[in-house]
Coordinates of C-alpha atoms and ligand atoms in Angstrom, one line a residue:
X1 CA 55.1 97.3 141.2
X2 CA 57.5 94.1 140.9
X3 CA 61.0 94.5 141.4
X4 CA 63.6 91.8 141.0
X5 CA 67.4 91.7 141.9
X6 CA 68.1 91.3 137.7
X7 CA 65.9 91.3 134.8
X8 CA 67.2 89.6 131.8
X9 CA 65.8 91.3 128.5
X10 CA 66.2 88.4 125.7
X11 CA 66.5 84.4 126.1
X12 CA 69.7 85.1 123.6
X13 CA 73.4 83.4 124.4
X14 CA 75.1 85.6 126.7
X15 CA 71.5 86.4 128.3
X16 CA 70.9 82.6 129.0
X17 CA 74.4 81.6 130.9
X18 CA 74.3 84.9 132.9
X19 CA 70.7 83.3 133.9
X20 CA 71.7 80.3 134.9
X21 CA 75.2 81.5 136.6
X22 CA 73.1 84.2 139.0
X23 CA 70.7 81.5 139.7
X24 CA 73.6 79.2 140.8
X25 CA 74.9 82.0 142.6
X26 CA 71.5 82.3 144.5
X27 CA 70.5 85.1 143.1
X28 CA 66.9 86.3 141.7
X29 CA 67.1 86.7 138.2
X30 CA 63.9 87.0 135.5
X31 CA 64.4 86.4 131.8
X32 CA 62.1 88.1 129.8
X33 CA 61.2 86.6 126.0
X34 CA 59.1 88.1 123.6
X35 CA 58.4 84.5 121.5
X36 CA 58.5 81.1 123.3
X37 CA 59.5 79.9 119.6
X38 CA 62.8 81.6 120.5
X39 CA 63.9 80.0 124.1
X40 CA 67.8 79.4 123.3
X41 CA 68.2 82.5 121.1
X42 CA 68.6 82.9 117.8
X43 CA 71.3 80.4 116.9
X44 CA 69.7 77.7 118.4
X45 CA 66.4 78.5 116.6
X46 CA 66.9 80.1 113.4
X47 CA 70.5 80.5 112.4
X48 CA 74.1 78.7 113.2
X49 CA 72.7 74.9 114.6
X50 CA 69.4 74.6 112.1
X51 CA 71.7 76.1 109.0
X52 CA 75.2 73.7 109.9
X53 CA 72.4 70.7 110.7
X54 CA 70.7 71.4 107.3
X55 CA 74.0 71.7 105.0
X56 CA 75.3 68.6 107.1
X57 CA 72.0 67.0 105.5
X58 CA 72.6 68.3 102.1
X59 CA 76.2 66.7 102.0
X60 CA 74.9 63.3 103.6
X61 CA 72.5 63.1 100.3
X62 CA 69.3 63.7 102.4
X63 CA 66.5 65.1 100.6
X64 CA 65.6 68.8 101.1
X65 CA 62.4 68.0 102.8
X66 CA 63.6 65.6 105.4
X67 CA 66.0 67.8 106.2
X68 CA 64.1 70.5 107.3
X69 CA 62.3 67.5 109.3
X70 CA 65.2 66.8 110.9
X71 CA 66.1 70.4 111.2
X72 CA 62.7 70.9 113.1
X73 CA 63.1 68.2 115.5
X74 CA 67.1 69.8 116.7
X75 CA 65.7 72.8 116.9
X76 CA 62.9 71.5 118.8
X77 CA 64.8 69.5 121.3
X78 CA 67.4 72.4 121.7
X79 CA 64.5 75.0 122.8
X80 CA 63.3 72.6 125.4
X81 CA 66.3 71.9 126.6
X82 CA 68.0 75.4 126.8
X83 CA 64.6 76.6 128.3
X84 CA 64.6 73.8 131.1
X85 CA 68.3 74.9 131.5
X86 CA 67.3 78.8 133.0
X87 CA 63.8 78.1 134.0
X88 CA 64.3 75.0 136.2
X89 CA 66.7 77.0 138.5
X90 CA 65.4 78.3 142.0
X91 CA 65.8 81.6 142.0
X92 CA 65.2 82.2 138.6
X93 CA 61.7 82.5 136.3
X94 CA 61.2 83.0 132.6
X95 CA 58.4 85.0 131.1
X96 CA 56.8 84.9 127.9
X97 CA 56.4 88.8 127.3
X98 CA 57.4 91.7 125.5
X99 CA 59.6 94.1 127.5
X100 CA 60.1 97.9 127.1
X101 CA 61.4 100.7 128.6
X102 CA 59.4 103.1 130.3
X103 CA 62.5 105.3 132.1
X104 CA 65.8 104.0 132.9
X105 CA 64.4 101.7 136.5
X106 CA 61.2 100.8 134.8
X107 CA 60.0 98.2 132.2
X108 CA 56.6 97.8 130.7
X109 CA 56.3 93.8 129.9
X110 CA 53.1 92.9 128.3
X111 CA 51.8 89.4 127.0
X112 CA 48.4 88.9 125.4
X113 CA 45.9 89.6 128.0
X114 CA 48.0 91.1 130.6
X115 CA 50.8 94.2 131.1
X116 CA 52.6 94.8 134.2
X117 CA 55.5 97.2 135.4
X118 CA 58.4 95.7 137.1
X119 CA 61.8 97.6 138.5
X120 CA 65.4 96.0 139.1
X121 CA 68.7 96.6 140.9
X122 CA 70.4 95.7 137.1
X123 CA 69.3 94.9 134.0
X124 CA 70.7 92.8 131.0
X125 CA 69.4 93.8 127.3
X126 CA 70.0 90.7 125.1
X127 CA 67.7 91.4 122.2
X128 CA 69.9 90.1 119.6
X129 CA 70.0 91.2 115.9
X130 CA 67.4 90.8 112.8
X131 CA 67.5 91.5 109.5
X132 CA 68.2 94.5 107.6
X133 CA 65.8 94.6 104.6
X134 CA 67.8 97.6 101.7
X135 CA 64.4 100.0 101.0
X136 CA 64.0 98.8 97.0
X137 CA 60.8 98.7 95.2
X138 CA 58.5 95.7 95.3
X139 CA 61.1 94.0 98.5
X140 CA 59.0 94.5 101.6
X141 CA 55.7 93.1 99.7
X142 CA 56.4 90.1 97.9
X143 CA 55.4 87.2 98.7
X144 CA 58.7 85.7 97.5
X145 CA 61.3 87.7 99.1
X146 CA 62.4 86.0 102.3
X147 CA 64.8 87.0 105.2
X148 CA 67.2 83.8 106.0
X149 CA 64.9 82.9 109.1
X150 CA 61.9 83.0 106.6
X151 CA 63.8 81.0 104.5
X152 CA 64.6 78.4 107.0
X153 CA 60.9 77.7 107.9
X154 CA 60.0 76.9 104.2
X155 CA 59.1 72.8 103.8
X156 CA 59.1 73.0 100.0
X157 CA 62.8 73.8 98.1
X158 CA 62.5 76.7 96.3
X159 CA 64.4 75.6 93.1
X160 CA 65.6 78.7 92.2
X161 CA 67.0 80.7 94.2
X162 CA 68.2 84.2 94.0
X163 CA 70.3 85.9 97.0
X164 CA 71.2 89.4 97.7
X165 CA 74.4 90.2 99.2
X166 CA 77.4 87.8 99.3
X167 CA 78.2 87.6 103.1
X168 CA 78.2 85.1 105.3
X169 CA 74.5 84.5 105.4
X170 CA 74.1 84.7 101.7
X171 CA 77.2 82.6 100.6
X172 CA 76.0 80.0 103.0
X173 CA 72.9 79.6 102.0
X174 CA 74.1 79.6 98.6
X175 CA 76.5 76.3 99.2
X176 CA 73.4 74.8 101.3
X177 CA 71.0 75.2 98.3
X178 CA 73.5 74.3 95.8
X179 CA 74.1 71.2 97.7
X180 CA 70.2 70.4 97.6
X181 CA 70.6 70.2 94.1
X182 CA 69.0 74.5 93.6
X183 CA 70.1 76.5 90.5
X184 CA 71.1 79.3 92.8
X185 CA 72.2 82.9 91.4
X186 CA 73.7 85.3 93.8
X187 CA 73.9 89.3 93.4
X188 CA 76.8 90.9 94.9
X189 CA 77.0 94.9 95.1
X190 CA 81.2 94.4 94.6
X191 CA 83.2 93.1 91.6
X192 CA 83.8 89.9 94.4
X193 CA 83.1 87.4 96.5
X194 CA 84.8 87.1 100.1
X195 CA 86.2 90.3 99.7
X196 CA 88.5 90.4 102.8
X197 CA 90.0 87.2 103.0
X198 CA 93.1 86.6 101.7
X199 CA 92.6 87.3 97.7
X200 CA 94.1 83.7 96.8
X201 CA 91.4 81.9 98.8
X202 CA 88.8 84.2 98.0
X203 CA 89.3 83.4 94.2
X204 CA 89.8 79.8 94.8
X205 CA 86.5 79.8 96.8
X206 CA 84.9 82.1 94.3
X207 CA 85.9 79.4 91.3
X208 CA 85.2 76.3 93.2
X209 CA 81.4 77.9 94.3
X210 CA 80.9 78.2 90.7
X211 CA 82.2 74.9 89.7
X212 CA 79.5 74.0 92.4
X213 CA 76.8 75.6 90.3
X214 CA 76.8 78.9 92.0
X215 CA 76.0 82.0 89.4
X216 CA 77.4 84.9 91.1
X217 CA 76.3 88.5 89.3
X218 CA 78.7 91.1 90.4
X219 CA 79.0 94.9 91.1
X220 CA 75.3 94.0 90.4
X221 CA 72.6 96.9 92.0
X222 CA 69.3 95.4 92.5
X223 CA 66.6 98.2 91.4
X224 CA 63.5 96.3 91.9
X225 CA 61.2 93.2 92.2
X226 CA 57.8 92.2 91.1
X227 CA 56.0 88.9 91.7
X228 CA 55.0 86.9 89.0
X229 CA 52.0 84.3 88.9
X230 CA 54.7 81.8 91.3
X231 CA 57.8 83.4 91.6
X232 CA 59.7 87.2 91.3
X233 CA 61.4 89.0 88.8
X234 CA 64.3 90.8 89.9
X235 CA 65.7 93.9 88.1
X236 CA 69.1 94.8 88.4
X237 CA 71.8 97.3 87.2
X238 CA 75.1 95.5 85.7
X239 CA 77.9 97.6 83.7
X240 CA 75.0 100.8 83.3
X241 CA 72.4 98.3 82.2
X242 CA 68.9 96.7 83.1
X243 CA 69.1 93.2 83.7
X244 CA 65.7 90.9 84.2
X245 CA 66.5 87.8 86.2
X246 CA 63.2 85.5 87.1
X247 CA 63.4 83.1 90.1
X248 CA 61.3 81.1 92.5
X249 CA 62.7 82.9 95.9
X250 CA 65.0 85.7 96.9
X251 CA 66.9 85.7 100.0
X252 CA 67.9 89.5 101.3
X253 CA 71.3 88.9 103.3
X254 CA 72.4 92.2 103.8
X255 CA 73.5 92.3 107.1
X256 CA 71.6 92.4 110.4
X257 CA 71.0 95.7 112.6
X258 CA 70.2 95.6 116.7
X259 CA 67.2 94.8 117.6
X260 CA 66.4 97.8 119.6
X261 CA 62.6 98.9 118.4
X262 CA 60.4 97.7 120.2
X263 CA 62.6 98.6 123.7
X264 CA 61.9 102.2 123.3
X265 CA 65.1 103.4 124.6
X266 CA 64.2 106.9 124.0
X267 CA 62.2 106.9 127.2
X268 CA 66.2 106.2 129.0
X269 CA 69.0 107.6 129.0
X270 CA 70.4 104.5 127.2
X271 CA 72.4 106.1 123.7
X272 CA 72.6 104.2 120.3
X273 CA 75.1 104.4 117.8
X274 CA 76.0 103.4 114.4
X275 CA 73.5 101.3 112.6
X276 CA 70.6 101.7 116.1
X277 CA 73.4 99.5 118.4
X278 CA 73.4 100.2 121.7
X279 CA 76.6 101.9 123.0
X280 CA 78.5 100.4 125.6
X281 CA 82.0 100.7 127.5
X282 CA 84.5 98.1 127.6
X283 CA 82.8 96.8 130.7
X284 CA 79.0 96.6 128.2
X285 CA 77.6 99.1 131.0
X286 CA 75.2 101.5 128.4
X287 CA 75.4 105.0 129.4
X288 CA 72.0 104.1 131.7
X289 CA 73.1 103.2 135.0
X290 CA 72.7 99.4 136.1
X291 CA 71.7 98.5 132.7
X292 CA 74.1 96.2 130.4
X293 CA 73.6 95.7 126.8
X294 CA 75.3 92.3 125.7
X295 CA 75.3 90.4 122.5
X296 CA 74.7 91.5 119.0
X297 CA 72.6 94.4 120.4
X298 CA 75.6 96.3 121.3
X299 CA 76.8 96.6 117.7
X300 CA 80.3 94.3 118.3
X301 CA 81.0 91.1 116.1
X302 CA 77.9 89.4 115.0
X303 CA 79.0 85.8 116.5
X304 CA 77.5 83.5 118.9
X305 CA 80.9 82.7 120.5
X306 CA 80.7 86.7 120.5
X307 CA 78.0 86.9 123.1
X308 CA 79.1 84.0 125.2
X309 CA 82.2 86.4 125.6
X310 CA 80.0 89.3 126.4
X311 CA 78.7 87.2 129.6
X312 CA 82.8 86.3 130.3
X313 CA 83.1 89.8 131.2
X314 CA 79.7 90.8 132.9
X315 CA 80.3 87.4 134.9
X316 CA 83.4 88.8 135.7
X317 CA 82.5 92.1 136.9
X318 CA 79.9 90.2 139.0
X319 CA 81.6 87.5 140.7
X320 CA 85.4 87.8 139.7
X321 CA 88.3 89.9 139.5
X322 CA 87.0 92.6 137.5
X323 CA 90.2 92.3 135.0
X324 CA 88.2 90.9 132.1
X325 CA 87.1 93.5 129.5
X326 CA 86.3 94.3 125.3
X327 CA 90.0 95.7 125.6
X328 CA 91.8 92.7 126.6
X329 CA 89.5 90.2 124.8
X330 CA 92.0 88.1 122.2
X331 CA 91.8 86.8 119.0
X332 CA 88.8 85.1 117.7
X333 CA 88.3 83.2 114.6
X334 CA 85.5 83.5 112.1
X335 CA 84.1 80.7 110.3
X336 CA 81.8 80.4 106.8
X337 CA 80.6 77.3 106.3
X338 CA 81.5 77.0 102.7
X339 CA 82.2 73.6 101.2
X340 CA 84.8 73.2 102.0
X341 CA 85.0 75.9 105.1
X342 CA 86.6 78.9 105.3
X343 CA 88.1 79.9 108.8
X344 CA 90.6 82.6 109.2
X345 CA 92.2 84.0 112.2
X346 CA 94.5 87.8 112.8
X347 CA 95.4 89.7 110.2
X348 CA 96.0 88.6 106.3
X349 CA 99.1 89.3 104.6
X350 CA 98.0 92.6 103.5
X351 CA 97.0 94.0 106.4
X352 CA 100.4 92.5 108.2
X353 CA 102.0 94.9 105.7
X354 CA 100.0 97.5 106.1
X355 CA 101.0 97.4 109.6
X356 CA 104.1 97.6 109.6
X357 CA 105.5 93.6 109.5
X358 CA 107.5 92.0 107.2
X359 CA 105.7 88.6 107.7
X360 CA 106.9 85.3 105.9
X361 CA 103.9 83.4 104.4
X362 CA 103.4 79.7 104.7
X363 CA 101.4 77.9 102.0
X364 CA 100.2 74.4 101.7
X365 CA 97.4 73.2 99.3
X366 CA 94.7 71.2 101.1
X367 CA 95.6 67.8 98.9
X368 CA 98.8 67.7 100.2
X369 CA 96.8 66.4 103.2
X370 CA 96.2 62.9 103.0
X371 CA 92.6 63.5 104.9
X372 CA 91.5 65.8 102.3
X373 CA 92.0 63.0 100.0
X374 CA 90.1 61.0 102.4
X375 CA 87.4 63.1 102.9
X376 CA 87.1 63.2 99.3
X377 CA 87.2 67.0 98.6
X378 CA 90.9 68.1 98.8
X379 CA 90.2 71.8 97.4
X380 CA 91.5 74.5 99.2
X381 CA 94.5 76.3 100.5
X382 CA 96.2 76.9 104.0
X383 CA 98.0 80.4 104.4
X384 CA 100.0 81.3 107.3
X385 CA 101.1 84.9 108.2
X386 CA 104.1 84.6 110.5
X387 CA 106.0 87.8 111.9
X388 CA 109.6 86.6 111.4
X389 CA 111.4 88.2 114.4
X390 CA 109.9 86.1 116.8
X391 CA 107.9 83.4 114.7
X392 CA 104.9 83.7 116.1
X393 CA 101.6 83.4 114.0
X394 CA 99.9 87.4 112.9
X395 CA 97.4 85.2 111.2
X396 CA 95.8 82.5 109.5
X397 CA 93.2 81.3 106.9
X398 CA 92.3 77.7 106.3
X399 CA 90.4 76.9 103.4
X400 CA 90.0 73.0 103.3
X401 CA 88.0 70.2 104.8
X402 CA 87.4 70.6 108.6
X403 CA 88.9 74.2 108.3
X404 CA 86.0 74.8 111.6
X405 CA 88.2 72.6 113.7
X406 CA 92.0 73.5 113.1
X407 CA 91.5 77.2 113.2
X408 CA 90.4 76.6 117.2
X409 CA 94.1 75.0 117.5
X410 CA 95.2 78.1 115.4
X411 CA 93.7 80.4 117.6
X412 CA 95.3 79.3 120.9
X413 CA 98.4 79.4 119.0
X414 CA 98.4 82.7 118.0
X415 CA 97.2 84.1 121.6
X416 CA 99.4 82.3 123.3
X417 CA 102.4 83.4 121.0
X418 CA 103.8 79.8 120.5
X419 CA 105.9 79.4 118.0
X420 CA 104.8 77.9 114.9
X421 CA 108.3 75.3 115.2
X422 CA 106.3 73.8 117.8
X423 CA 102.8 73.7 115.3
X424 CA 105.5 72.3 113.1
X425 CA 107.1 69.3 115.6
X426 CA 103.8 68.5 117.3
X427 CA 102.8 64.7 116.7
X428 CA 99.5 64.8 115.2
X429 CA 96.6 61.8 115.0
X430 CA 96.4 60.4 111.7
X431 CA 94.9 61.0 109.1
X432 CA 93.5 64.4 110.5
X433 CA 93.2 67.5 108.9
X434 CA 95.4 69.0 111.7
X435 CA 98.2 67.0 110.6
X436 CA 98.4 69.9 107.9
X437 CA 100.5 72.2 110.4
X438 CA 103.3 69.7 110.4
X439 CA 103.9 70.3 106.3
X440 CA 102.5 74.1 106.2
X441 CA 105.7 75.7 108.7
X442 CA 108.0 73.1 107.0
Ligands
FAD501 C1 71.3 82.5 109.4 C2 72.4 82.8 110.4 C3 73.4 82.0 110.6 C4 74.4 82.3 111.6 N1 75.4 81.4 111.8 C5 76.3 81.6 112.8 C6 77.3 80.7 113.1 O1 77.4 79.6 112.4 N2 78.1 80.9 114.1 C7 78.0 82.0 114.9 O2 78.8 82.2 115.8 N3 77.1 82.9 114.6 C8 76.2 82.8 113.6 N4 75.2 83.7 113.4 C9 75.1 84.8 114.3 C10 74.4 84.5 115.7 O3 73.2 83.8 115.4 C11 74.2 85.7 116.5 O4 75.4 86.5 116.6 C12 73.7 85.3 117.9 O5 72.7 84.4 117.8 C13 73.4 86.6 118.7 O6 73.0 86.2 120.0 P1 72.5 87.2 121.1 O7 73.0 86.7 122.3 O8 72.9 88.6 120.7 O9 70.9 87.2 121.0 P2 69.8 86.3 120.3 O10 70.2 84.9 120.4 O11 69.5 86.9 119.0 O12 68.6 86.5 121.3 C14 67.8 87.6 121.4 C15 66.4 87.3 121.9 O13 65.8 88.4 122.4 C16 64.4 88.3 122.1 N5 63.8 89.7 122.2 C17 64.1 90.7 121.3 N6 63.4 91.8 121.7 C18 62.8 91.5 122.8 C19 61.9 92.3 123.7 N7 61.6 93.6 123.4 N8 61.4 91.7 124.7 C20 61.6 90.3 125.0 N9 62.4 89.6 124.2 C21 63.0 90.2 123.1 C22 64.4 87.6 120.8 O14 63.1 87.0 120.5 C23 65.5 86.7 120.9 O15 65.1 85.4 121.3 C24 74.2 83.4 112.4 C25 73.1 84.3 112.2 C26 72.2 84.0 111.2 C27 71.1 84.9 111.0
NAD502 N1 79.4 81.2 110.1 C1 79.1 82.2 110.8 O1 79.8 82.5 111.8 C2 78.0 83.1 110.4 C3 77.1 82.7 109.4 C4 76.0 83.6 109.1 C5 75.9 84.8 109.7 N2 76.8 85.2 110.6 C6 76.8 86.5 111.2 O2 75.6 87.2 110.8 C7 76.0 88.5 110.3 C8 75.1 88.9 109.2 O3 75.3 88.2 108.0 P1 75.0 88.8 106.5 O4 75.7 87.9 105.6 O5 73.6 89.1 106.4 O6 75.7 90.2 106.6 P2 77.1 90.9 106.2 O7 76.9 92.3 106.6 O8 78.2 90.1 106.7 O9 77.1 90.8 104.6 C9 76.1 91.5 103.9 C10 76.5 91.5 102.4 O10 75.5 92.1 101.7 C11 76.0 93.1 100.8 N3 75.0 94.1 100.5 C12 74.5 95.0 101.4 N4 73.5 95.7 100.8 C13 73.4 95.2 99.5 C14 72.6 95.6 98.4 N5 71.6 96.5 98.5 N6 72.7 94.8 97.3 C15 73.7 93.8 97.2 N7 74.5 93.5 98.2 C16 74.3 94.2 99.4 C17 77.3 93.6 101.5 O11 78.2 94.2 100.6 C18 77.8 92.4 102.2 O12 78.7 91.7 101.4 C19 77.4 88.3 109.8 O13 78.1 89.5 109.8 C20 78.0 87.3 110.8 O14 78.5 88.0 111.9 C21 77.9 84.4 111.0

């Protein structure tokens, strides 16, 4: 039998820099991935670069088609690249394989025509996420029903376009398709959109994705689907009544669940949790010794930025001080690439209240920002939530032009507790979106 100083499980974000940071430590390391399709992960491949590089396209004017051309040839050039990054190493090999557990030392990693058993001092599960499909009649056999990374592989725009479940994912693809010039309807299991944000952006977003073309059915239950000679009938429940809706594609976007299956953890002592995730401590050990679960496998925050800061603290506990854990990890922001974006950072006003502060809020609409005006879409609001006794940010939402950007400036702001008079004096490039923060904690 084999055995290796670390087996990576997955070719996924945090999995691929802890690959190439044991190899530059020296170390052995093998990186195990089921689909050579997939080298990079799934961001690079099927979800946050190939969806923001095909609604750039849709806002540049390019047609659908080329887009996805274009699309293929990032994606392409990424995997090669990312794969190069791990594989070229010394000390490290990749393998085109699937991997499974057959007790908590031993994996079973087959390919095609071959299966071997290999053992290591520590291994790293990195399996990512996929899908979760809701069990409603007619889903699972259509031949129109698509997950988002089926979705992204189609070379023909489906030119109408039905999407269930208003989440990132679905909301996304709803502004990408709307943008392509798609009649796009999107059911939504709550009476609204963006539920969670602060309610004044969330109905300003709601409105202007509609103005955009967006139909949005709401506290809508989808009770079944049948295909039709080219496209899909959807029924669904609205207000105690049957509602027939008949498109050309539906996207399911209801959330993503670990990707644990094939693994066969039951053979370990390796525990799930909610939802199949893989439990882990602060420090991501499972309750298996020497084995590690990192990334959206172990049920945290579904984010790409996420996993990278899953390998910050297994790198840590490697080669550094051993300080860095889940417990200490700051504030992150989170992003929907709406047009324009979303970002938002801390806690809303509500949930500032609900805690216990007595925050002043801080409001500027996005076309008081001469860059807005620039840009050519000045829609959107920025809200501030600032606890008074020491003026320091709680939190933030951004909903304007370039909103992806200034929440990163945001974020240091409100880990590092600097006041927001200093957001306020800064001297800021112009015209810049940024710029924004000297008006907003006027
Ligand atoms: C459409 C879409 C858009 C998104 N947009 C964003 C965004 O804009 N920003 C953002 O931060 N996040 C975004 N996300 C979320 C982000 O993609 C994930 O959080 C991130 O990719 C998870 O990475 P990971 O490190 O957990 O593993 P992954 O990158 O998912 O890698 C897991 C790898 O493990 C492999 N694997 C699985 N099982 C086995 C096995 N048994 N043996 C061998 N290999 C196996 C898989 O093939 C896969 O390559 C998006 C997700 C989707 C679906
Ligand atoms: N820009 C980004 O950072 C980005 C973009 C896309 C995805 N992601 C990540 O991927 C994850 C998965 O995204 P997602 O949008 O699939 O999941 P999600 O869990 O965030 O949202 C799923 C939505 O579907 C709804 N839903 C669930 N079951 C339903 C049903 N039967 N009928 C109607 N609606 C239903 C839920 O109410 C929810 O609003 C996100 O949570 C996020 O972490 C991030």
């Amino acid at each position: 039998m084999k055995h290796f100083d670390n087996i990576i499980i997955g070719f996924g974000k945090a999995g691929k820099t802890l690959a190439a940071t044991l190899a530059q430590h020296g170390k052995e390391v093998l990186v195990i991935e089921k689909d050579a399709q997939m080298y990079g992960g799934t961001c690079i491949n099927v979800a946050c670069i190939p969806t923001k590089n095909l609604i750039t396209s849709a806002q540049r004017g390019v047609s659908y088609g080329q887009a996805i051309q274009i699309k293929n040839q990032l994606t392409g050039k990424l995997r090669d690249k990312n794969y190069h990054k791990v594989a070229d190493q010394e000390t490290a090999t990749v393998l085109n394989a699937d991997a499974e557990f057959l007790d908590d030392q031993t994996l079973l990693v087959k390919d095609d025509s071959s299966e071997q058993q290999l053992t290591a001092d520590r291994i790293f599960i990195n399996t990512g996420s996929k899908a979760f499909v809701p069990a409603i009649e007619g889903l699972q056999e259509s031949r129109h029903v698509y997950t988002s990374q089926e979705l992204l592989a189609q070379t023909e725009q489906v030119q109408h376009l039905a999407i269930l479940g208003g989440g990132p994912i679905g909301l996304e693809f709803a502004s990408m398709y709307a943008q392509f010039g798609s009649e796009v309807s999107v059911l939504v299991n709550q009476p609204q959109v963006l539920r969670g944000f602060e309610p004044e952006v969330a109905q300003m977003a709601s409105e202007d994705l509609q103005a955009d073309g967006i139909e949005f059915l709401l506290e809508s239950e989808l009770v079944s689907v049948h295909d039709t000679e080219d496209g899909v009938e959807l029924s669904y429940r609205q207000n105690h009544e049957v509602h027939t809706l008949t498109v050309d594609a539906l996207l399911v976007a209801t959330g993503r669940q670990a990707n644990v299956a094939d693994l066969h953890l039951e053979r370990t002592s390796i525990e799930r949790g909610k939802h199949g995730a893989i439990v882990v401590n602060e420090k991501l050990e499972t309750t298996a010794p020497n084995i590690w679960a990192l990334g959206d496998v172990n049920g945290g925050p579904q984010f790409t930025y996420v996993s990278l800061d899953d390998w910050r603290i297994v790198n840590n506990q490697l080669f550094g001080d051993q300080t860095r854990t889940l417990a200490n990890r700051p504030a992150f922001p989170r992003v929907t690439f709406l047009k324009p974006a979303i970002a938002t950072v801390g806690l809303t006003e509500a949930e500032a209240v609900a805690q216990g502060y007595q925050p002043i809020v801080k409001k500027l609409a996005a076309a008081a920002v001469p860059k807005a005006q620039v840009l050519g879409d000045a829609r959107g609001l920025y809200k501030a939530v600032v606890d008074p006794r020491n003026n320091t940010l709680l939190g933030m939402t951004i909903y304007a032009e370039e909103a992806y950007e200034t929440i990163n400036l945001i974020t240091l702001a409100l880990n590092q507790k600097i006041p927001v008079t200093e957001l306020r004096d800064q001297i800021y490039s112009h015209p810049t979106m940024t710029e924004a923060l000297n008006d907003v904690f006027a």
